[in-house]
Short mmCIF file of C-alpha atoms and ligand atoms in Angstrom, two decimals:
data_model
loop_
_atom_site.label_atom_id
_atom_site.label_comp_id
_atom_site.label_asym_id
_atom_site.label_seq_id
_atom_site.Cartn_x
_atom_site.Cartn_y
_atom_site.Cartn_z
CA MET A 266 81.04 89.67 173.68
CA LEU A 267 80.09 92.33 171.13
CA ASN A 268 81.02 92.34 167.46
CA GLU A 269 83.62 94.82 166.21
CA GLU A 270 81.04 96.33 163.84
CA TRP A 271 78.01 98.44 164.76
CA PRO A 272 74.96 96.51 163.48
CA ALA A 273 73.71 97.59 160.07
CA GLY A 274 70.31 99.19 160.42
CA LEU A 275 70.93 100.49 163.94
CA GLY A 276 71.03 104.28 163.71
CA PRO A 277 73.47 106.72 165.31
CA VAL A 278 73.24 108.05 168.84
CA ILE A 279 72.18 111.67 168.60
CA CYS A 280 74.06 113.54 171.33
CA VAL A 281 72.55 116.88 172.36
CA VAL A 282 74.31 119.87 173.90
CA GLY A 283 72.76 123.26 174.50
CA ALA A 284 74.35 125.26 177.28
CA ARG A 285 77.75 125.65 178.90
CA PRO A 286 77.44 122.96 181.60
CA ASN A 287 76.57 120.36 178.93
CA PHE A 288 79.86 120.69 177.08
CA MET A 289 82.15 119.24 179.76
CA LYS A 290 79.75 116.31 180.18
CA MET A 291 79.53 115.49 176.49
CA ALA A 292 83.24 115.69 175.61
CA PRO A 293 84.29 112.48 177.45
CA ILE A 294 81.15 110.67 176.28
CA LEU A 295 81.94 111.30 172.62
CA ARG A 296 85.53 110.17 173.15
CA ALA A 297 84.39 106.98 174.92
CA PHE A 298 81.87 106.21 172.15
CA ARG A 299 84.63 106.51 169.54
CA ALA A 300 87.02 104.33 171.55
CA HIS A 301 84.48 101.59 172.29
CA ARG A 302 84.46 98.41 170.19
CA PRO A 303 82.24 98.49 168.29
CA ALA A 304 82.45 102.29 168.11
CA LEU A 305 79.04 103.90 168.68
CA PRO A 306 78.21 106.15 165.71
CA THR A 307 77.19 109.63 166.84
CA LEU A 308 75.67 112.82 165.54
CA LEU A 309 76.34 115.93 167.67
CA VAL A 310 73.44 118.38 167.79
CA HIS A 311 73.92 121.82 169.40
CA THR A 312 70.66 123.59 170.16
CA GLY A 313 72.43 126.98 170.28
CA GLN A 314 70.99 127.88 173.72
CA HIS A 315 74.41 129.29 174.60
CA TYR A 316 76.02 130.92 171.61
CA ASP A 317 78.57 133.60 172.38
CA ARG A 318 82.34 133.22 172.35
CA ASP A 319 82.78 133.16 176.13
CA MET A 320 79.86 130.85 176.85
CA ASN A 321 80.35 128.53 173.91
CA ASP A 322 83.19 128.70 171.37
CA ARG A 323 86.07 128.76 173.86
CA LEU A 324 84.72 125.70 175.66
CA PHE A 325 84.41 123.71 172.45
CA VAL A 326 88.09 124.37 171.73
CA ASP A 327 89.27 123.71 175.30
CA LEU A 328 87.36 120.45 175.59
CA ARG A 329 88.35 119.32 172.09
CA LEU A 330 84.69 118.87 171.25
CA PRO A 331 84.08 118.21 167.57
CA HIS A 332 82.26 120.86 165.60
CA PRO A 333 78.50 120.11 165.96
CA ASP A 334 77.04 118.23 162.99
CA ILE A 335 73.89 120.31 163.35
CA ASN A 336 73.29 123.65 165.09
CA LEU A 337 69.68 124.59 165.77
CA GLU A 338 70.66 128.18 166.64
CA VAL A 339 67.77 128.84 169.03
CA GLY A 340 69.55 131.57 171.05
CA SER A 341 68.00 133.33 174.04
CA GLY A 342 64.34 133.70 174.93
CA THR A 343 61.90 133.11 177.75
CA HIS A 344 61.89 129.52 179.01
CA ALA A 345 58.75 128.76 177.01
CA VAL A 346 60.09 130.27 173.81
CA GLN A 347 63.49 128.63 174.19
CA THR A 348 61.99 125.19 174.94
CA ALA A 349 59.40 125.43 172.16
CA GLU A 350 61.94 126.60 169.62
CA VAL A 351 64.32 123.73 170.42
CA MET A 352 61.42 121.27 170.05
CA ARG A 353 60.28 122.72 166.76
CA ARG A 354 63.76 122.66 165.26
CA PHE A 355 64.78 119.27 166.70
CA GLU A 356 61.87 117.25 165.33
CA PRO A 357 63.02 117.31 161.68
CA VAL A 358 66.49 116.17 162.80
CA LEU A 359 64.94 112.98 164.20
CA ASP A 360 62.98 112.43 161.00
CA ALA A 361 66.06 112.89 158.84
CA HIS A 362 68.54 110.78 160.82
CA ARG A 363 66.48 107.98 162.41
CA PRO A 364 68.72 107.59 165.49
CA SER A 365 68.94 104.49 167.67
CA CYS A 366 68.44 106.83 170.65
CA VAL A 367 68.97 110.43 171.75
CA LEU A 368 71.39 111.11 174.58
CA VAL A 369 70.83 114.22 176.68
CA VAL A 370 72.88 115.45 179.63
CA GLY A 371 72.18 117.57 182.70
CA ASP A 372 69.16 119.74 183.33
CA VAL A 373 69.06 122.72 180.99
CA ASN A 374 66.06 123.68 178.85
CA SER A 375 67.57 121.95 175.81
CA THR A 376 67.75 118.66 177.77
CA LEU A 377 64.01 118.55 178.41
CA ALA A 378 63.01 120.00 175.04
CA CYS A 379 64.80 117.28 173.06
CA ALA A 380 63.62 114.51 175.40
CA LEU A 381 60.01 115.62 174.88
CA VAL A 382 60.32 115.50 171.12
CA CYS A 383 61.77 111.97 171.32
CA VAL A 384 59.12 110.51 173.55
CA LYS A 385 56.39 111.65 171.18
CA LYS A 386 58.16 110.01 168.28
CA GLU A 387 59.01 106.80 170.13
CA VAL A 388 62.75 107.40 170.00
CA PRO A 389 64.48 106.13 173.17
CA VAL A 390 65.86 108.84 175.49
CA VAL A 391 69.10 108.33 177.40
CA HIS A 392 69.72 110.75 180.27
CA VAL A 393 73.18 111.25 181.74
CA GLU A 394 73.20 112.75 185.26
CA ALA A 395 69.76 111.37 186.07
CA GLY A 396 68.07 111.37 189.45
CA LEU A 397 69.62 114.49 190.99
CA ARG A 398 67.00 116.40 193.00
CA SER A 399 67.11 119.68 194.90
CA HIS A 400 63.44 119.14 195.85
CA ASP A 401 62.93 122.80 194.96
CA ARG A 402 60.41 123.04 192.17
CA LEU A 403 60.96 126.78 191.81
CA MET A 404 64.26 125.96 190.10
CA PRO A 405 63.73 125.59 186.36
CA GLU A 406 66.45 122.92 186.33
CA GLU A 407 64.52 120.80 188.86
CA ILE A 408 61.51 120.65 186.55
CA ASN A 409 63.80 119.77 183.65
CA ARG A 410 65.37 116.97 185.71
CA VAL A 411 62.13 115.43 186.99
CA LEU A 412 60.42 115.42 183.60
CA THR A 413 63.42 114.19 181.62
CA ASP A 414 63.81 111.25 184.00
CA GLN A 415 60.12 110.37 183.80
CA ILE A 416 60.35 109.97 180.03
CA GLY A 417 63.92 108.65 179.88
CA ASP A 418 64.47 105.02 178.88
CA ARG A 419 68.04 104.59 180.15
CA LEU A 420 69.11 106.68 183.14
CA TYR A 421 72.78 107.04 184.12
CA THR A 422 73.46 108.33 187.63
CA THR A 423 76.43 110.07 189.24
CA GLU A 424 75.78 109.16 192.88
CA ARG A 425 73.81 106.46 194.68
CA SER A 426 71.24 108.85 196.22
CA ALA A 427 69.98 109.50 192.67
CA HIS A 428 68.76 105.91 192.43
CA ALA A 429 66.65 106.36 195.56
CA ASN A 430 65.17 109.59 194.16
CA LEU A 431 64.20 107.85 190.93
CA ALA A 432 62.74 104.85 192.76
CA ARG A 433 60.61 107.22 194.85
CA GLU A 434 59.22 108.67 191.62
CA GLY A 435 58.16 105.21 190.47
CA ILE A 436 61.00 104.56 188.03
CA ALA A 437 61.89 100.89 187.68
CA ASP A 438 65.37 99.71 188.71
CA GLU A 439 66.01 98.22 185.26
CA ARG A 440 66.07 101.70 183.73
CA ILE A 441 68.77 102.99 186.09
CA CYS A 442 72.52 102.45 185.91
CA PHE A 443 75.11 103.95 188.30
CA VAL A 444 78.17 104.96 186.29
CA GLY A 445 79.79 107.87 188.15
CA ASN A 446 80.42 111.42 187.07
CA VAL A 447 81.36 112.40 183.52
CA MET A 448 82.16 115.98 184.66
CA ILE A 449 85.00 114.49 186.64
CA ASP A 450 86.16 112.54 183.57
CA SER A 451 86.64 115.92 181.91
CA LEU A 452 88.34 117.42 184.91
CA LEU A 453 90.85 114.59 185.25
CA ALA A 454 91.52 114.49 181.50
CA ASN A 455 92.28 118.21 181.39
CA ARG A 456 93.91 118.90 184.72
CA GLU A 457 97.43 118.85 183.32
CA CYS A 458 96.53 121.47 180.72
CA ALA A 459 94.90 123.91 183.15
CA VAL A 460 95.96 127.52 182.59
CA PRO A 461 97.71 128.95 185.70
CA ALA A 462 95.63 131.57 187.50
CA THR A 463 98.29 134.29 187.16
CA ARG A 464 98.34 133.77 183.38
CA THR A 465 94.54 134.05 183.20
CA LEU A 466 94.61 137.36 185.01
CA GLN A 467 97.43 138.63 182.79
CA LEU A 468 95.50 137.65 179.66
CA ALA A 469 92.42 139.46 180.97
CA GLY A 470 94.49 142.61 181.52
CA ALA A 471 94.27 142.33 185.34
CA ASP A 472 97.22 142.54 187.71
CA PRO A 473 98.20 138.99 188.78
CA ALA A 474 99.92 140.43 191.87
CA VAL A 475 96.42 140.70 193.41
CA LEU A 476 96.48 136.92 193.89
CA ASP A 477 99.65 137.17 195.93
CA HIS A 478 97.91 137.39 199.28
CA PRO A 479 98.78 135.51 202.47
CA GLN A 480 95.26 134.04 202.55
CA GLY A 481 95.28 133.10 198.85
CA TYR A 482 92.23 134.06 196.75
CA ALA A 483 88.62 133.01 196.28
CA VAL A 484 86.83 132.27 192.99
CA VAL A 485 83.26 133.58 192.68
CA THR A 486 80.50 132.73 190.20
CA LEU A 487 76.82 133.64 190.44
CA HIS A 488 74.13 133.18 187.83
CA ARG A 489 70.97 131.64 189.30
CA PRO A 490 67.94 133.80 188.55
CA SER A 491 66.91 133.46 192.23
CA ASN A 492 70.18 135.14 193.27
CA VAL A 493 70.78 137.66 190.53
CA ASP A 494 67.44 138.69 189.02
CA HIS A 495 66.09 140.70 191.99
CA VAL A 496 67.94 143.70 193.30
CA ASP A 497 66.82 142.96 196.88
CA ARG A 498 68.62 139.66 196.70
CA LEU A 499 71.57 140.76 194.62
CA ARG A 500 72.52 143.86 196.65
CA PRO A 501 73.12 142.05 199.99
CA LEU A 502 75.00 139.30 198.20
CA LEU A 503 77.32 141.79 196.54
CA ARG A 504 77.77 143.60 199.86
CA ALA A 505 78.76 140.30 201.47
CA LEU A 506 81.26 139.70 198.65
CA ARG A 507 82.71 143.14 199.20
CA GLU A 508 83.23 142.33 202.89
CA VAL A 509 84.79 138.97 202.05
CA SER A 510 87.17 140.76 199.69
CA GLU A 511 88.63 142.53 202.72
CA LYS A 512 89.78 139.13 204.01
CA LEU A 513 91.11 137.75 200.72
CA PRO A 514 90.99 138.87 197.08
CA LEU A 515 88.17 137.61 194.85
CA VAL A 516 88.23 136.55 191.20
CA PHE A 517 84.66 136.91 189.95
CA ALA A 518 83.93 135.28 186.56
CA MET A 519 80.66 136.93 185.62
CA HIS A 520 77.85 135.26 183.71
CA PRO A 521 76.20 137.61 181.15
CA ARG A 522 72.90 137.49 183.07
CA THR A 523 74.64 138.67 186.26
CA ARG A 524 76.66 141.39 184.54
CA ALA A 525 73.51 142.78 182.92
CA ASN A 526 71.62 142.78 186.24
CA VAL A 527 74.48 144.40 188.19
CA GLU A 528 74.67 147.18 185.62
CA ARG A 529 70.90 147.61 185.29
CA SER A 530 70.46 147.84 189.08
CA GLY A 531 73.27 150.38 189.48
CA LEU A 532 75.27 148.05 191.77
CA SER A 533 78.60 148.16 189.93
CA ASP A 534 80.14 150.38 192.64
CA LEU A 535 79.87 147.58 195.19
CA LEU A 536 82.35 145.57 193.14
CA ALA A 537 84.64 148.47 192.32
CA THR A 538 87.67 147.64 194.45
CA GLN A 539 91.13 146.38 193.52
CA ARG A 540 90.46 143.34 195.70
CA ILE A 541 87.75 142.10 193.32
CA VAL A 542 88.93 141.10 189.86
CA LEU A 543 85.99 140.99 187.44
CA LEU A 544 86.41 138.63 184.51
CA PRO A 545 84.08 137.57 181.70
CA PRO A 546 82.93 133.91 181.65
CA GLN A 547 86.09 131.84 181.46
CA GLY A 548 87.27 129.05 179.21
CA TYR A 549 87.33 125.55 180.73
CA LEU A 550 91.11 125.40 181.14
CA GLU A 551 91.24 128.88 182.65
CA MET A 552 88.49 128.01 185.14
CA LEU A 553 90.21 124.76 186.03
CA GLY A 554 93.43 126.67 186.75
CA LEU A 555 91.60 129.27 188.83
CA LEU A 556 89.80 126.60 190.86
CA SER A 557 92.81 124.36 191.38
CA SER A 558 94.84 126.98 193.21
CA ALA A 559 91.97 128.79 194.98
CA ARG A 560 91.72 128.91 198.77
CA LEU A 561 87.95 128.65 198.46
CA VAL A 562 85.07 129.01 196.01
CA LEU A 563 81.81 130.96 196.46
CA SER A 564 79.22 129.96 193.90
CA ASP A 565 75.64 129.01 193.06
CA SER A 566 76.70 126.70 190.22
CA GLY A 567 75.84 123.00 190.09
CA GLY A 568 79.04 121.91 188.36
CA LEU A 569 81.43 123.81 190.63
CA GLN A 570 80.11 121.93 193.66
CA GLU A 571 81.33 118.73 192.02
CA GLU A 572 84.57 120.09 190.61
CA THR A 573 85.67 121.56 193.95
CA THR A 574 84.89 118.25 195.66
CA ALA A 575 87.08 116.43 193.13
CA LEU A 576 89.86 119.01 193.58
CA GLY A 577 89.60 119.10 197.39
CA VAL A 578 88.98 122.87 197.40
CA PRO A 579 86.39 124.17 199.94
CA CYS A 580 83.20 125.44 198.29
CA LEU A 581 80.52 127.64 199.87
CA THR A 582 77.34 127.20 197.85
CA ILE A 583 75.10 130.26 197.83
CA ARG A 584 71.85 128.27 197.74
CA GLU A 585 69.42 126.84 200.27
CA ASN A 586 69.56 123.35 198.77
CA THR A 587 71.58 121.15 196.47
CA GLU A 588 70.71 118.38 194.04
CA ARG A 589 74.22 117.03 194.61
CA PRO A 590 74.12 116.01 198.30
CA ILE A 591 77.21 113.82 198.03
CA THR A 592 79.33 116.98 197.65
CA VAL A 593 78.13 118.04 201.12
CA GLU A 594 78.16 114.59 202.74
CA GLN A 595 81.51 113.43 201.39
CA GLY A 596 83.04 116.38 199.58
CA THR A 597 84.17 119.91 200.40
CA ASN A 598 80.84 121.65 199.81
CA THR A 599 78.87 123.61 202.43
CA LEU A 600 75.46 125.19 201.80
CA VAL A 601 75.44 128.74 203.16
CA GLY A 602 72.18 129.94 201.62
CA CYS A 603 71.85 133.59 200.70
CA ASP A 604 72.35 135.00 204.17
CA PRO A 605 75.36 137.34 204.14
CA SER A 606 76.28 136.51 207.74
CA ALA A 607 76.36 132.77 206.97
CA ILE A 608 78.61 133.51 203.99
CA ARG A 609 80.99 135.52 206.17
CA ARG A 610 81.00 132.79 208.84
CA GLY A 611 81.73 130.12 206.23
CA VAL A 612 84.67 132.11 204.88
CA ASP A 613 86.07 132.73 208.38
CA GLU A 614 85.89 129.04 209.18
CA ILE A 615 87.86 128.11 206.08
CA LEU A 616 90.44 130.83 206.60
CA SER A 617 90.95 129.72 210.21
CA GLY A 618 91.81 126.24 208.93
CA SER A 619 88.68 124.46 210.15
CA GLY A 620 87.07 124.04 206.70
CA LYS A 621 86.05 120.66 205.30
CA ILE A 622 88.64 118.28 203.92
CA GLY A 623 86.35 115.84 202.11
CA ARG A 624 87.01 112.81 199.94
CA VAL A 625 86.34 111.91 196.31
CA PRO A 626 83.05 110.00 195.87
CA GLU A 627 82.71 106.51 194.42
CA PHE A 628 83.18 106.27 190.64
CA TRP A 629 84.33 109.87 190.28
CA ASP A 630 87.42 108.28 188.80
CA GLY A 631 87.63 109.47 185.20
CA ARG A 632 85.95 106.36 183.75
CA ALA A 633 82.24 107.20 183.89
CA ALA A 634 81.95 107.79 180.13
CA GLU A 635 83.63 104.44 179.46
CA ARG A 636 80.97 102.75 181.62
CA ILE A 637 78.21 104.54 179.72
CA ALA A 638 79.62 103.45 176.35
CA ALA A 639 79.87 99.82 177.48
CA ASP A 640 76.36 99.71 178.92
CA LEU A 641 74.67 101.67 176.14
CA ALA A 642 76.17 99.55 173.36
CA VAL A 643 74.86 96.37 174.97
CA TRP A 644 71.46 97.94 175.68
CA LEU A 645 70.97 99.31 172.16
CA ILE A 646 72.11 96.14 170.41
CA ALA A 647 69.88 93.99 172.62
CA ARG A 648 66.87 96.22 171.80
CA HIS A 649 67.76 96.08 168.13
CA LEU A 650 67.89 92.28 168.15
CA GLN A 651 64.76 91.88 170.25
CA PRO A 652 62.14 91.86 167.43
CA ALA A 653 64.16 89.26 165.50
CA VAL A 654 64.34 87.03 168.59
CA ASN A 655 60.59 87.38 169.12
CA ALA A 656 59.83 86.68 165.46
CA SER A 657 61.91 83.50 165.38
CA SER A 658 60.46 82.09 168.60
C1 LIG B 2036 71.51 128.03 181.75
C2 LIG B 2036 70.87 126.81 182.41
C3 LIG B 2036 71.52 126.58 183.77
C4 LIG B 2036 73.02 126.53 183.68
C5 LIG B 2036 73.51 127.82 183.03
C6 LIG B 2036 75.02 127.86 182.93
C7 LIG B 2036 68.47 126.46 181.91
C8 LIG B 2036 67.11 126.56 182.47
N1 LIG B 2036 69.46 127.02 182.66
O1 LIG B 2036 71.13 129.16 182.51
O2 LIG B 2036 71.06 125.34 184.29
O3 LIG B 2036 73.58 126.38 184.96
O4 LIG B 2036 72.92 127.90 181.72
O5 LIG B 2036 75.47 128.99 182.28
O6 LIG B 2036 68.65 125.93 180.83
N2 LIG B 2036 73.45 134.68 177.28
C9 LIG B 2036 74.49 135.31 176.61
N3 LIG B 2036 75.32 134.55 175.87
C10 LIG B 2036 75.16 133.20 175.77
C11 LIG B 2036 74.09 132.59 176.45
C12 LIG B 2036 73.25 133.34 177.21
O7 LIG B 2036 74.66 136.50 176.67
O8 LIG B 2036 75.95 132.55 175.08
C13 LIG B 2036 72.53 135.50 178.07
C14 LIG B 2036 71.12 135.39 177.52
O9 LIG B 2036 70.84 136.41 176.67
C15 LIG B 2036 70.26 135.43 178.76
C16 LIG B 2036 71.18 134.96 179.87
O10 LIG B 2036 72.49 134.95 179.39
O11 LIG B 2036 69.86 136.72 179.07
C17 LIG B 2036 70.75 133.63 180.37
O12 LIG B 2036 70.91 132.58 179.39
P1 LIG B 2036 69.97 131.28 179.41
O13 LIG B 2036 70.43 130.30 178.45
O14 LIG B 2036 68.57 131.73 179.34
O15 LIG B 2036 70.10 130.65 180.85
P2 LIG B 2036 71.30 130.62 181.88
O16 LIG B 2036 70.99 131.58 182.98
O17 LIG B 2036 72.63 130.74 181.22
#
């Protein structure tokens, strides 16, 4: 049984967010840390990797995330510049606040950058969403995942296959704890407040009547550099989307990277049809509303694979691999790669009623953050007491 008070002399948990997919993971964790007895003291650090209103501010409001205590304001840059800049600016934060540990989530550049600073200063690293592997080392996120787990001290996993991946990389069982999926905590906590899709279109100045189609509508997102940075890859993908739009209307929430590349490559015409509604990146509650009533989702996102599985909405993932295999094995996700004919086939299958039904995976139950709070409090307090035990024995 733990005391009601956090031990004097045990520092706060520094919680790091950097980019959009981190925000929905951190929100339930901060709430669970506050609700736990004893409450875990926290300091929220935003690296500033994502910074604009659509990618950042709206999500903070939607998710009821507290204002960051510290913003490192690193902004955009090459991967090396972004990672180095986060490291340079994060180190003095550790010196000033002497945390009990640093908690990082997911696989973005900020995740690895902060973990690297910690390991060199002997500050324990806690990684939420550990052990996911696409086995594709060309993905920057895969490198971030592998390295963060190697130097992480406490690793929280979302699915059981992650444990096997970590074990294969030589990570001891004692460092790993299966807690479930904090993304789904956010989804379940916010589902009631989702903004209806018609309202989202109205607000964006689009005609909501487009959604009124016998086949329903599909939600599209694309942002992976491998899909959107090269015109030879992007053009056939956009052509395939155009063809799909003849079967059912598409709502395409465009990442800034994708928008810039479409415009730069002169491909805007491929999307210029009334059947494709182009929106800027959406708030969390808007996206949740769009997903909840969609007939299907076409995306290369990591998070959407999980959210569609939790919602029971079919998802066609425009990638050759996934680090979230449970969404394919148990959920509604199908990998279609980047081949336009496979995308068309996948859509036809769903529209003919033979798409996947799926089920919700173990521990994707809205209580993952609670499990993290309970485990982490015990782990930190035990570490804190350890030297005293050793000294008295
Ligand atoms: C990052 C993550 C990726 C995650 C994605 C979600 C890494 C390696 N990648 O990729 O895992 O799925 O976020 O969005 O960390 N930009 C803006 N406004 C912003 C942020 C970015 O316009 O608020 C522009 C940048 O100028 C840049 C582009 O978007 O040109 C990409 O941003 P960046 O943070 O480099 O990576 P993402 O592609 O967003």
